[in-house]
Every structure is written in C-alpha cells, then in structure tokens.
Amino acid sequence: MGRNKITGSTKIPQHIAIIMDGNGRWAKKRLMPRSFGHKKGMERMIGLMERAFDLGVSYVTVYALSTENLNRPEEELNGLYDLIRNHFEGYMERFYKKGVRLRIIGETHLLPADVQEIIKKVEQKTAHCIGKGVNVALCYGSRAELVRAVNMAIEKGERVTEDSLSSLLYTAGQPDPDLLIRTGREVRLSNFLLWQAAYAELYFSDKMFPEFSDKDLEKAVAWFSSRVRRFGKTDEQVANG
Ligand code: IPE
Ligand code: IPE
Ligand code: MG
C-alpha cells in the first residue's frame, strides 16, 4: 500500500464511491450481448465490495443505474431488472452476515413493482446494521436528489444549511465519499453524488468494469493514501495537524 508523503501513514478511505462503467463495451469486445457484461459487472461488484470491507472501508456506494439510463432499450433494462430478481437477495445475504446495511438510493418508485418488493425486503432485513453500509444507486440522479432535498426543507418551512441539506440526502448520516473510482475510460461524473463528492479524490481507470480486479482496487486505495488532502490549507498546515 502507498504511504502518504506528509503523514507517513497508510490511509484507508472510509467511503468509496464507484461508477461501474464499461460493461457493454467489455461484452461487445467479446462478441457477447450487453446483458452478459452487466452480469459479469455485477459479480465483479460483489467481489470488490467484499475486498473493500476487508481493507477496512466502512461504506461503498455503487452507481448501478442512472435516471438517464432509463432511456436505454427496454430489453437491456429488463435484463438488468432480471439480474436483481435472480441474484440480489442471495448476494445481499453475504453482506447481511458481515453486518453491512444495504440501502437503495434513487427514485426507486420508477422500478417494476416486484423489483421494488425485493429491494424493500433486503433493506428491512439489514436495517439494524450500523457502522458499515452499501448504497446501490438505482434510478439515481444527483440533481434530482438535491431538488428532492430542497423541496423537503421547503415543505418543513426551513432554510437549508450545508449540514441540514446533507441530512436530507439519501446518504444522510454517512461520511462523504473520500475516494471516487470510475472505470471505463470516461472522465466524468454523469450526475453521481455531486454534493457528497465535493472533496473526494477522483480516480479514473481505463479498465472496463468487469476486468477491474481486486488488485486494481488496492492500487486505487494506495493511490488515495499517497494523496495530500489539504482541504484548502497549505502543506505546512497539514503536516502540523
Ligand atoms: C455501466 O456499463 C452499467 C450501466 C450503466 C448499467 P455500461 O452499460 O454503461 O457500459 P458501456 O459504457 O456501454 O460500455
Ligand atoms: C453512468 O454510466 C451510470 C452508471 C454507471 C450506472 P453511463 O455509461 O450511463 O454514463 P454516460 O451516460 O456515458 O456518461
Ligand atoms: Mg457507459
């Protein structure tokens, strides 16, 4: 693992956010349907999350479906919903055993009714878990999340502060992501965690998501550890605590 030049310590991010991108291109290159890429991507995601918790990470937020993705062909969307139908409960059982709370963040009312039921069940089952969490962003858009939060404040007749707005987001009570990883060779946020990632270290990988290995995750964490996080201060101020 990399060491931080100023503090000399190996820092593990508390919260990693991941934009899993490149499933379709990975499959296309292998002359396989996009749905195959999504299945491989989902399997890889589970492996990465387990590795992240083993490394000492407390929260993982994964971008699995954006509001904009709802404009994809019906066949592709149905394939993604089928993955949830067939595998979600089984995978999440593993996290439940590790004491990880699962939350689905996004406009879940836009999902098919039976998928919403599965999600509710898994969320309820892990609702008592504290300290560790997985957020799966489904039908998620950061701007919509912010508008929703502001409207909740307006309904309560309150002006917002930075803290109160944070507490109205889906990620309320969680530390902000300190490392954000995007695979698939794109260098953009695509409407993901725009508020929460204000001070995240951004790591972009050329690998397509299904081929982003545990080693690649460790490399990203080592890179994170070597960053000097100044939060506006000077190197000297950071070194003196
Ligand atoms: C990311 O992979 C997963 C979802 C958006 C559901 P893509 O499906 O965007 O893969 P590419 O970018 O087309 O390769
Ligand atoms: C972003 O990926 C959303 C997810 C990873 C779920 P896209 O592949 O849809 O992003 P854009 O549209 O190319 O930016
Ligand atoms: Mg993509």
PDB file of C-alpha atoms and ligand atoms in Angstrom, residues 19-21 63-66 69 72 182 188 190, ligand 2:
ATOM      1  CA  ILE A  19     -19.104   4.395 -11.107  1.00  0.00           C
ATOM      2  CA  MET A  20     -19.174   0.956 -12.701  1.00  0.00           C
ATOM      3  CA  ASP A  21     -18.798   1.758 -16.366  1.00  0.00           C
ATOM      4  CA  TYR A  63     -23.738   3.610  -9.359  1.00  0.00           C
ATOM      5  CA  ALA A  64     -25.694   0.764 -10.940  1.00  0.00           C
ATOM      6  CA  LEU A  65     -28.395   2.605 -12.910  1.00  0.00           C
ATOM      7  CA  SER A  66     -28.825   6.314 -13.541  1.00  0.00           C
ATOM      8  CA  ASN A  69     -30.084   5.032 -18.167  1.00  0.00           C
ATOM      9  CA  ARG A  72     -31.917   2.602 -22.707  1.00  0.00           C
ATOM     10  CA  ARG A 182     -14.761   5.447 -12.323  1.00  0.00           C
ATOM     11  CA  ARG A 188     -16.946  12.490 -15.961  1.00  0.00           C
ATOM     12  CA  SER A 190     -22.539  11.540 -15.027  1.00  0.00           C
TER      13      SER A 190
HETATM   14  C1  IPE B   2     -23.159   6.119 -15.677  1.00  0.00           C
HETATM   15  O1  IPE B   2     -22.762   5.304 -16.737  1.00  0.00           O
HETATM   16  C2  IPE B   2     -24.186   5.450 -14.883  1.00  0.00           C
HETATM   17  C3  IPE B   2     -23.776   4.172 -14.310  1.00  0.00           C
HETATM   18  C4  IPE B   2     -22.581   3.695 -14.249  1.00  0.00           C
HETATM   19  C5  IPE B   2     -24.838   3.412 -13.751  1.00  0.00           C
HETATM   20  P1  IPE B   2     -23.164   5.650 -18.234  1.00  0.00           P
HETATM   21  O2  IPE B   2     -22.348   4.778 -19.066  1.00  0.00           O
HETATM   22  O3  IPE B   2     -24.623   5.603 -18.425  1.00  0.00           O
HETATM   23  O4  IPE B   2     -22.671   7.172 -18.323  1.00  0.00           O
HETATM   24  P2  IPE B   2     -22.637   8.174 -19.552  1.00  0.00           P
HETATM   25  O5  IPE B   2     -24.048   8.408 -19.960  1.00  0.00           O
HETATM   26  O6  IPE B   2     -21.841   7.515 -20.620  1.00  0.00           O
HETATM   27  O7  IPE B   2     -21.994   9.396 -19.006  1.00  0.00           O
END
